[in-house]
PDB file of C-alpha atoms in Angstrom:
ATOM      1  CA  MET A   1      -2.989  14.072   8.046  1.00  0.00           C
ATOM      2  CA  ARG A   2      -1.016  14.560   4.808  1.00  0.00           C
ATOM      3  CA  VAL A   3      -0.610  11.089   3.041  1.00  0.00           C
ATOM      4  CA  VAL A   4       1.649  10.276   0.074  1.00  0.00           C
ATOM      5  CA  ILE A   5       0.355   7.544  -1.858  1.00  0.00           C
ATOM      6  CA  ALA A   6       2.861   5.786  -4.437  1.00  0.00           C
ATOM      7  CA  GLY A   7       0.933   4.115  -7.287  1.00  0.00           C
ATOM      8  CA  GLY A   8      -1.542   6.819  -6.981  1.00  0.00           C
ATOM      9  CA  HIS A   9      -3.637   6.044 -10.179  1.00  0.00           C
ATOM     10  CA  GLY A  10      -4.145   2.414  -8.817  1.00  0.00           C
ATOM     11  CA  LYS A  11      -7.711   1.203  -8.080  1.00  0.00           C
ATOM     12  CA  ILE A  12      -7.108   1.252  -4.110  1.00  0.00           C
ATOM     13  CA  ALA A  13      -5.076   4.258  -4.524  1.00  0.00           C
ATOM     14  CA  GLN A  14      -7.962   6.057  -6.145  1.00  0.00           C
ATOM     15  CA  LEU A  15     -10.364   4.807  -3.205  1.00  0.00           C
ATOM     16  CA  LEU A  16      -7.918   5.924  -0.692  1.00  0.00           C
ATOM     17  CA  HIS A  17      -7.843   9.161  -2.101  1.00  0.00           C
ATOM     18  CA  ARG A  18     -11.488   9.627  -1.656  1.00  0.00           C
ATOM     19  CA  GLU A  19     -11.724   8.082   1.830  1.00  0.00           C
ATOM     20  CA  LEU A  20      -8.836  10.344   3.021  1.00  0.00           C
ATOM     21  CA  THR A  21     -10.271  13.575   1.360  1.00  0.00           C
ATOM     22  CA  GLY A  22     -13.697  13.020   2.741  1.00  0.00           C
ATOM     23  CA  ARG A  23     -12.522  13.016   6.044  1.00  0.00           C
ATOM     24  CA  GLY A  24     -10.489  16.134   5.793  1.00  0.00           C
ATOM     25  CA  ASP A  25      -6.993  14.710   5.186  1.00  0.00           C
ATOM     26  CA  THR A  26      -4.673  15.646   2.294  1.00  0.00           C
ATOM     27  CA  ALA A  27      -3.918  13.011  -0.117  1.00  0.00           C
ATOM     28  CA  VAL A  28      -1.033  13.230  -2.654  1.00  0.00           C
ATOM     29  CA  GLY A  29      -0.520  10.726  -5.379  1.00  0.00           C
ATOM     30  CA  LEU A  30       2.660   9.804  -7.049  1.00  0.00           C
ATOM     31  CA  ILE A  31       2.242   9.003 -10.533  1.00  0.00           C
ATOM     32  CA  ARG A  32       4.392   8.201 -13.791  1.00  0.00           C
ATOM     33  CA  ASN A  33       2.247   9.194 -16.352  1.00  0.00           C
ATOM     34  CA  PRO A  34       0.944  12.992 -16.220  1.00  0.00           C
ATOM     35  CA  GLU A  35      -1.982  12.040 -18.187  1.00  0.00           C
ATOM     36  CA  HIS A  36      -3.167  10.225 -14.813  1.00  0.00           C
ATOM     37  CA  ALA A  37      -3.412  13.862 -12.953  1.00  0.00           C
ATOM     38  CA  PRO A  38      -6.994  14.894 -14.001  1.00  0.00           C
ATOM     39  CA  ALA A  39      -8.317  11.404 -12.215  1.00  0.00           C
ATOM     40  CA  LEU A  40      -6.475  11.928  -9.307  1.00  0.00           C
ATOM     41  CA  ARG A  41      -7.777  15.536  -9.094  1.00  0.00           C
ATOM     42  CA  ALA A  42     -11.522  14.118  -9.347  1.00  0.00           C
ATOM     43  CA  ALA A  43     -10.735  11.859  -6.587  1.00  0.00           C
ATOM     44  CA  GLY A  44      -9.502  14.884  -4.405  1.00  0.00           C
ATOM     45  CA  ALA A  45      -5.979  14.103  -4.332  1.00  0.00           C
ATOM     46  CA  HIS A  46      -2.913  16.295  -5.550  1.00  0.00           C
ATOM     47  CA  PRO A  47      -1.001  14.651  -8.195  1.00  0.00           C
ATOM     48  CA  ALA A  48       2.901  14.820  -8.158  1.00  0.00           C
ATOM     49  CA  VAL A  49       4.457  13.209 -11.480  1.00  0.00           C
ATOM     50  CA  VAL A  50       7.482  10.909 -10.322  1.00  0.00           C
ATOM     51  CA  ASP A  51       8.632   7.860 -12.201  1.00  0.00           C
ATOM     52  CA  LEU A  52       9.631   5.513  -9.184  1.00  0.00           C
ATOM     53  CA  GLU A  53      11.476   3.021 -11.635  1.00  0.00           C
ATOM     54  CA  HIS A  54      13.810   5.870 -12.735  1.00  0.00           C
ATOM     55  CA  ALA A  55      13.747   8.491 -10.039  1.00  0.00           C
ATOM     56  CA  ASP A  56      16.565   8.876  -7.161  1.00  0.00           C
ATOM     57  CA  VAL A  57      15.969   9.316  -3.610  1.00  0.00           C
ATOM     58  CA  ASP A  58      16.148  12.888  -3.620  1.00  0.00           C
ATOM     59  CA  GLN A  59      13.636  13.284  -6.306  1.00  0.00           C
ATOM     60  CA  VAL A  60      11.110  11.113  -4.401  1.00  0.00           C
ATOM     61  CA  ALA A  61      11.814  12.786  -0.930  1.00  0.00           C
ATOM     62  CA  ALA A  62      11.152  16.293  -2.715  1.00  0.00           C
ATOM     63  CA  HIS A  63       7.582  15.042  -2.609  1.00  0.00           C
ATOM     64  CA  LEU A  64       7.246  13.705   0.856  1.00  0.00           C
ATOM     65  CA  SER A  65       7.985  17.272   2.547  1.00  0.00           C
ATOM     66  CA  GLY A  66       5.353  17.654   5.247  1.00  0.00           C
ATOM     67  CA  ALA A  67       4.037  14.140   4.947  1.00  0.00           C
ATOM     68  CA  ASP A  68       2.654  12.334   8.156  1.00  0.00           C
ATOM     69  CA  ALA A  69       2.388   8.908   6.559  1.00  0.00           C
ATOM     70  CA  VAL A  70       3.135   7.102   3.118  1.00  0.00           C
ATOM     71  CA  VAL A  71       1.376   4.109   1.408  1.00  0.00           C
ATOM     72  CA  PHE A  72       3.137   2.087  -0.909  1.00  0.00           C
ATOM     73  CA  ALA A  73      -0.049   1.018  -3.405  1.00  0.00           C
ATOM     74  CA  ALA A  74       2.046   0.669  -6.814  1.00  0.00           C
ATOM     75  CA  GLY A  75       2.491  -2.422  -8.848  1.00  0.00           C
ATOM     76  CA  ALA A  76       3.817  -3.265 -12.095  1.00  0.00           C
ATOM     77  CA  GLY A  77       0.128  -4.528 -13.102  1.00  0.00           C
ATOM     78  CA  PRO A  78      -1.276  -6.970 -15.269  1.00  0.00           C
ATOM     79  CA  GLY A  79       0.801  -7.794 -18.673  1.00  0.00           C
ATOM     80  CA  SER A  80       4.044  -6.586 -17.098  1.00  0.00           C
ATOM     81  CA  GLY A  81       6.587  -9.155 -17.015  1.00  0.00           C
ATOM     82  CA  ALA A  82       8.750 -10.379 -14.039  1.00  0.00           C
ATOM     83  CA  ALA A  83      11.327  -7.887 -14.564  1.00  0.00           C
ATOM     84  CA  ARG A  84       9.118  -5.063 -14.046  1.00  0.00           C
ATOM     85  CA  LYS A  85       7.517  -7.083 -10.952  1.00  0.00           C
ATOM     86  CA  ASP A  86      10.823  -6.664  -9.264  1.00  0.00           C
ATOM     87  CA  THR A  87      11.680  -2.794 -10.358  1.00  0.00           C
ATOM     88  CA  VAL A  88       8.061  -1.800  -9.421  1.00  0.00           C
ATOM     89  CA  ASP A  89       6.871  -4.061  -6.353  1.00  0.00           C
ATOM     90  CA  ARG A  90      10.264  -4.195  -4.745  1.00  0.00           C
ATOM     91  CA  GLY A  91      12.292  -1.947  -5.884  1.00  0.00           C
ATOM     92  CA  ALA A  92      10.060   1.167  -5.850  1.00  0.00           C
ATOM     93  CA  ALA A  93       8.552   0.090  -2.341  1.00  0.00           C
ATOM     94  CA  ALA A  94      12.700   0.432  -1.174  1.00  0.00           C
ATOM     95  CA  LEU A  95      12.956   3.808  -2.848  1.00  0.00           C
ATOM     96  CA  LEU A  96      10.074   5.179  -1.172  1.00  0.00           C
ATOM     97  CA  ALA A  97      11.450   3.859   2.027  1.00  0.00           C
ATOM     98  CA  ASP A  98      14.539   5.434   1.529  1.00  0.00           C
ATOM     99  CA  ALA A  99      12.722   8.667   0.891  1.00  0.00           C
ATOM    100  CA  ALA A 100      10.657   8.113   3.944  1.00  0.00           C
ATOM    101  CA  GLU A 101      13.835   7.637   6.149  1.00  0.00           C
ATOM    102  CA  ARG A 102      15.313  10.930   4.294  1.00  0.00           C
ATOM    103  CA  THR A 103      12.601  13.158   5.274  1.00  0.00           C
ATOM    104  CA  GLY A 104      11.571  11.371   8.675  1.00  0.00           C
ATOM    105  CA  THR A 105       8.341  10.137   7.601  1.00  0.00           C
ATOM    106  CA  ARG A 106       8.146   7.618   9.906  1.00  0.00           C
ATOM    107  CA  ARG A 107       4.877   5.994   8.983  1.00  0.00           C
ATOM    108  CA  TYR A 108       4.933   3.608   6.374  1.00  0.00           C
ATOM    109  CA  LEU A 109       2.238   1.289   5.049  1.00  0.00           C
ATOM    110  CA  LEU A 110       2.979  -1.501   2.308  1.00  0.00           C
ATOM    111  CA  ILE A 111       0.215  -3.206   0.537  1.00  0.00           C
ATOM    112  CA  SER A 112       1.586  -6.811  -0.049  1.00  0.00           C
ATOM    113  CA  SER A 113      -0.206  -9.687  -1.040  1.00  0.00           C
ATOM    114  CA  MET A 114      -1.619 -12.937   0.601  1.00  0.00           C
ATOM    115  CA  GLY A 115       0.175 -15.974  -0.515  1.00  0.00           C
ATOM    116  CA  VAL A 116       4.448 -14.392  -0.102  1.00  0.00           C
ATOM    117  CA  ASP A 117       4.886 -17.138   2.618  1.00  0.00           C
ATOM    118  CA  THR A 118       3.425 -20.289   0.420  1.00  0.00           C
ATOM    119  CA  PRO A 119       5.512 -22.321  -2.360  1.00  0.00           C
ATOM    120  CA  PRO A 120       5.496 -20.387  -5.292  1.00  0.00           C
ATOM    121  CA  PRO A 121       3.103 -20.917  -7.921  1.00  0.00           C
ATOM    122  CA  ALA A 122       3.739 -22.682 -11.446  1.00  0.00           C
ATOM    123  CA  ASP A 123       3.024 -19.264 -13.059  1.00  0.00           C
ATOM    124  CA  GLU A 124       6.450 -17.657 -13.343  1.00  0.00           C
ATOM    125  CA  VAL A 125       5.230 -14.039 -13.619  1.00  0.00           C
ATOM    126  CA  PHE A 126       3.051 -14.378 -10.671  1.00  0.00           C
ATOM    127  CA  ALA A 127       5.705 -16.272  -8.499  1.00  0.00           C
ATOM    128  CA  ALA A 128       7.799 -13.251  -9.235  1.00  0.00           C
ATOM    129  CA  TYR A 129       5.388 -11.050  -8.601  1.00  0.00           C
ATOM    130  CA  LEU A 130       5.043 -12.433  -5.112  1.00  0.00           C
ATOM    131  CA  ARG A 131       8.790 -12.889  -4.492  1.00  0.00           C
ATOM    132  CA  ALA A 132       9.175  -9.028  -5.161  1.00  0.00           C
ATOM    133  CA  LYS A 133       6.471  -8.544  -2.480  1.00  0.00           C
ATOM    134  CA  LYS A 134       8.265 -10.768  -0.130  1.00  0.00           C
ATOM    135  CA  ALA A 135      11.593  -8.887  -0.835  1.00  0.00           C
ATOM    136  CA  ALA A 136       9.585  -5.645  -0.202  1.00  0.00           C
ATOM    137  CA  GLU A 137       8.180  -6.654   3.257  1.00  0.00           C
ATOM    138  CA  ASP A 138      11.836  -8.031   4.135  1.00  0.00           C
ATOM    139  CA  ASP A 139      13.331  -4.782   2.963  1.00  0.00           C
ATOM    140  CA  LEU A 140      10.721  -2.672   5.166  1.00  0.00           C
ATOM    141  CA  THR A 141      10.808  -4.877   8.541  1.00  0.00           C
ATOM    142  CA  GLY A 142      14.489  -4.135   8.710  1.00  0.00           C
ATOM    143  CA  ARG A 143      14.264  -0.321   8.583  1.00  0.00           C
ATOM    144  CA  ASP A 144      13.611   2.004  11.560  1.00  0.00           C
ATOM    145  CA  LEU A 145      10.229   3.101  10.432  1.00  0.00           C
ATOM    146  CA  ASP A 146       6.645   2.630  11.957  1.00  0.00           C
ATOM    147  CA  TRP A 147       5.702   0.325   9.123  1.00  0.00           C
ATOM    148  CA  THR A 148       2.670  -1.867   8.680  1.00  0.00           C
ATOM    149  CA  ILE A 149       2.171  -4.484   6.130  1.00  0.00           C
ATOM    150  CA  LEU A 150      -1.149  -5.333   5.000  1.00  0.00           C
ATOM    151  CA  ARG A 151      -1.628  -8.525   2.845  1.00  0.00           C
ATOM    152  CA  PRO A 152      -5.036  -8.278   1.097  1.00  0.00           C
ATOM    153  CA  GLY A 153      -6.451 -11.648  -0.366  1.00  0.00           C
ATOM    154  CA  ARG A 154      -8.050 -11.745  -3.836  1.00  0.00           C
ATOM    155  CA  LEU A 155      -9.063  -8.281  -4.521  1.00  0.00           C
ATOM    156  CA  THR A 156     -12.719  -7.477  -5.923  1.00  0.00           C
ATOM    157  CA  ASP A 157     -14.875  -4.412  -7.262  1.00  0.00           C
ATOM    158  CA  ASP A 158     -17.756  -5.348  -5.459  1.00  0.00           C
ATOM    159  CA  PRO A 159     -19.625  -3.061  -3.223  1.00  0.00           C
ATOM    160  CA  PRO A 160     -17.924  -2.861   0.244  1.00  0.00           C
ATOM    161  CA  THR A 161     -19.461  -4.863   3.020  1.00  0.00           C
ATOM    162  CA  GLY A 162     -17.602  -2.851   5.831  1.00  0.00           C
ATOM    163  CA  ARG A 163     -16.655  -6.294   7.547  1.00  0.00           C
ATOM    164  CA  ILE A 164     -13.539  -8.112   7.443  1.00  0.00           C
ATOM    165  CA  THR A 165     -11.048 -10.568   8.892  1.00  0.00           C
ATOM    166  CA  LEU A 166      -8.077  -9.190   9.947  1.00  0.00           C
ATOM    167  CA  ALA A 167      -5.261 -11.116  11.475  1.00  0.00           C
ATOM    168  CA  ARG A 168      -1.511 -12.330  11.230  1.00  0.00           C
ATOM    169  CA  HIS A 169      -2.854 -15.184   9.134  1.00  0.00           C
ATOM    170  CA  THR A 170      -6.346 -16.032   7.834  1.00  0.00           C
ATOM    171  CA  ASP A 171      -7.998 -18.330   5.601  1.00  0.00           C
ATOM    172  CA  PRO A 172      -7.891 -17.514   1.690  1.00  0.00           C
ATOM    173  CA  GLY A 173     -10.426 -15.485   0.727  1.00  0.00           C
ATOM    174  CA  ALA A 174     -11.662 -12.165  -1.351  1.00  0.00           C
ATOM    175  CA  VAL A 175     -11.933  -8.689  -0.019  1.00  0.00           C
ATOM    176  CA  THR A 176     -13.464  -5.339  -1.709  1.00  0.00           C
ATOM    177  CA  ARG A 177     -11.212  -3.013  -2.981  1.00  0.00           C
ATOM    178  CA  THR A 178     -13.251  -0.240  -0.983  1.00  0.00           C
ATOM    179  CA  ASP A 179     -12.882  -1.910   2.106  1.00  0.00           C
ATOM    180  CA  VAL A 180      -9.156  -2.379   1.765  1.00  0.00           C
ATOM    181  CA  ALA A 181      -8.955   1.562   1.379  1.00  0.00           C
ATOM    182  CA  ARG A 182     -11.099   1.719   4.258  1.00  0.00           C
ATOM    183  CA  VAL A 183      -8.587  -0.458   6.249  1.00  0.00           C
ATOM    184  CA  LEU A 184      -5.744   1.521   5.265  1.00  0.00           C
ATOM    185  CA  VAL A 185      -7.304   4.681   6.568  1.00  0.00           C
ATOM    186  CA  ALA A 186      -8.071   3.025   9.706  1.00  0.00           C
ATOM    187  CA  LEU A 187      -4.541   1.519  10.411  1.00  0.00           C
ATOM    188  CA  LEU A 188      -3.049   5.157   9.519  1.00  0.00           C
ATOM    189  CA  TYR A 189      -4.964   6.273  12.624  1.00  0.00           C
ATOM    190  CA  HIS A 190      -4.207   3.284  14.741  1.00  0.00           C
ATOM    191  CA  PRO A 191      -0.443   3.727  15.777  1.00  0.00           C
ATOM    192  CA  GLY A 192      -0.535   0.388  17.870  1.00  0.00           C
ATOM    193  CA  SER A 193      -0.702  -1.428  14.382  1.00  0.00           C
ATOM    194  CA  ALA A 194       2.844  -0.212  13.862  1.00  0.00           C
ATOM    195  CA  GLY A 195       5.130  -3.352  13.471  1.00  0.00           C
ATOM    196  CA  ALA A 196       2.464  -5.766  12.508  1.00  0.00           C
ATOM    197  CA  VAL A 197       1.872  -7.947   9.325  1.00  0.00           C
ATOM    198  CA  LEU A 198      -1.743  -8.528   8.895  1.00  0.00           C
ATOM    199  CA  GLU A 199      -3.756 -10.530   6.269  1.00  0.00           C
ATOM    200  CA  LEU A 200      -7.019  -9.124   5.198  1.00  0.00           C
ATOM    201  CA  VAL A 201     -10.323 -10.943   3.725  1.00  0.00           C
ATOM    202  CA  GLY A 202     -13.798 -10.224   3.941  1.00  0.00           C
ATOM    203  CA  GLY A 203     -15.407 -11.658   7.288  1.00  0.00           C
ATOM    204  CA  ASN A 204     -17.925 -10.807  10.071  1.00  0.00           C
ATOM    205  CA  THR A 205     -15.963  -7.794  12.079  1.00  0.00           C
ATOM    206  CA  PRO A 206     -16.472  -4.468  11.341  1.00  0.00           C
ATOM    207  CA  ILE A 207     -13.341  -2.443  10.090  1.00  0.00           C
ATOM    208  CA  ALA A 208     -13.294  -0.308  13.127  1.00  0.00           C
ATOM    209  CA  ASP A 209     -13.196  -3.029  15.637  1.00  0.00           C
ATOM    210  CA  ALA A 210     -10.794  -5.330  13.786  1.00  0.00           C
ATOM    211  CA  VAL A 211      -8.263  -2.581  13.241  1.00  0.00           C
ATOM    212  CA  ALA A 212      -8.770  -1.517  16.981  1.00  0.00           C
ATOM    213  CA  ALA A 213      -8.060  -4.929  18.122  1.00  0.00           C
ATOM    214  CA  VAL A 214      -4.393  -5.045  16.349  1.00  0.00           C
ATOM    215  CA  ASP A 215      -2.017  -4.229  19.174  1.00  0.00           C
ATOM    216  CA  HIS A 216       1.557  -5.060  18.146  1.00  0.00           C
ATOM    217  CA  PRO A 217       4.456  -4.490  20.969  1.00  0.00           C
TER     218      PRO A 217
END
C-alpha cells in the first residue's frame, strides 16, 4: 500500500512512517520544510516538499499519484495563533481532500481530536483549534470519499500498550502516540471503518480486535 501523509514531520506521522514501512508499505510524507527530509528518510519514508498553506490542488495532487490512501496528520502546532489553526487544521485538510478527489484516491484518514463536540474552552487558541478540527470533519464527511475520522484523547510519548478503547464516544483519557499510529495502520487495512467517526483512548482491548469490531454501514 502506498500512503501519503500530510504533516509528515509530526510525531505521529514519523511513527506512522515506521509502522508502514516496517510491514512493507510505502510511506510518502508531505513536509513544508526541506530540512526535515533527512528525518523522514531515517523513518523509511519518501519526503515530498509542499507547503499546504500556500499550494494549490494541482501541486498537492502531483504527490498523490499512485497513492492508495492519504492520512491528514498535520497541525499548526504549539505556539501558533488562531489564524494558523484555521489555515492548517481546516484549510490544509480540505486541500488534501480536494487533491484526493482530483486523483481518485478514495481512502482518507483524518486525525482530529476529542472535544470537538463539547463547548469551547476558555483558551481562545485551543478553542480555535477545536473549531478548525470540527470544520475539517464537517468538510470531509460531506465528500464522496472513503473517509474515517479518528479523534484521539490526550497524546503522550509513553511506551505503547497495544490496548485501547475505540468507539463513537468514549470517556476522556490519554493514549500513546505509537498506539495512535498503530491504530491508523489497522484502520487503513479495515475497509469496514470507512464512514466512521471514532474516539480513541488507552484501554483494555487489543488494537486488532478493537479495529476489527468497527463495522460502519
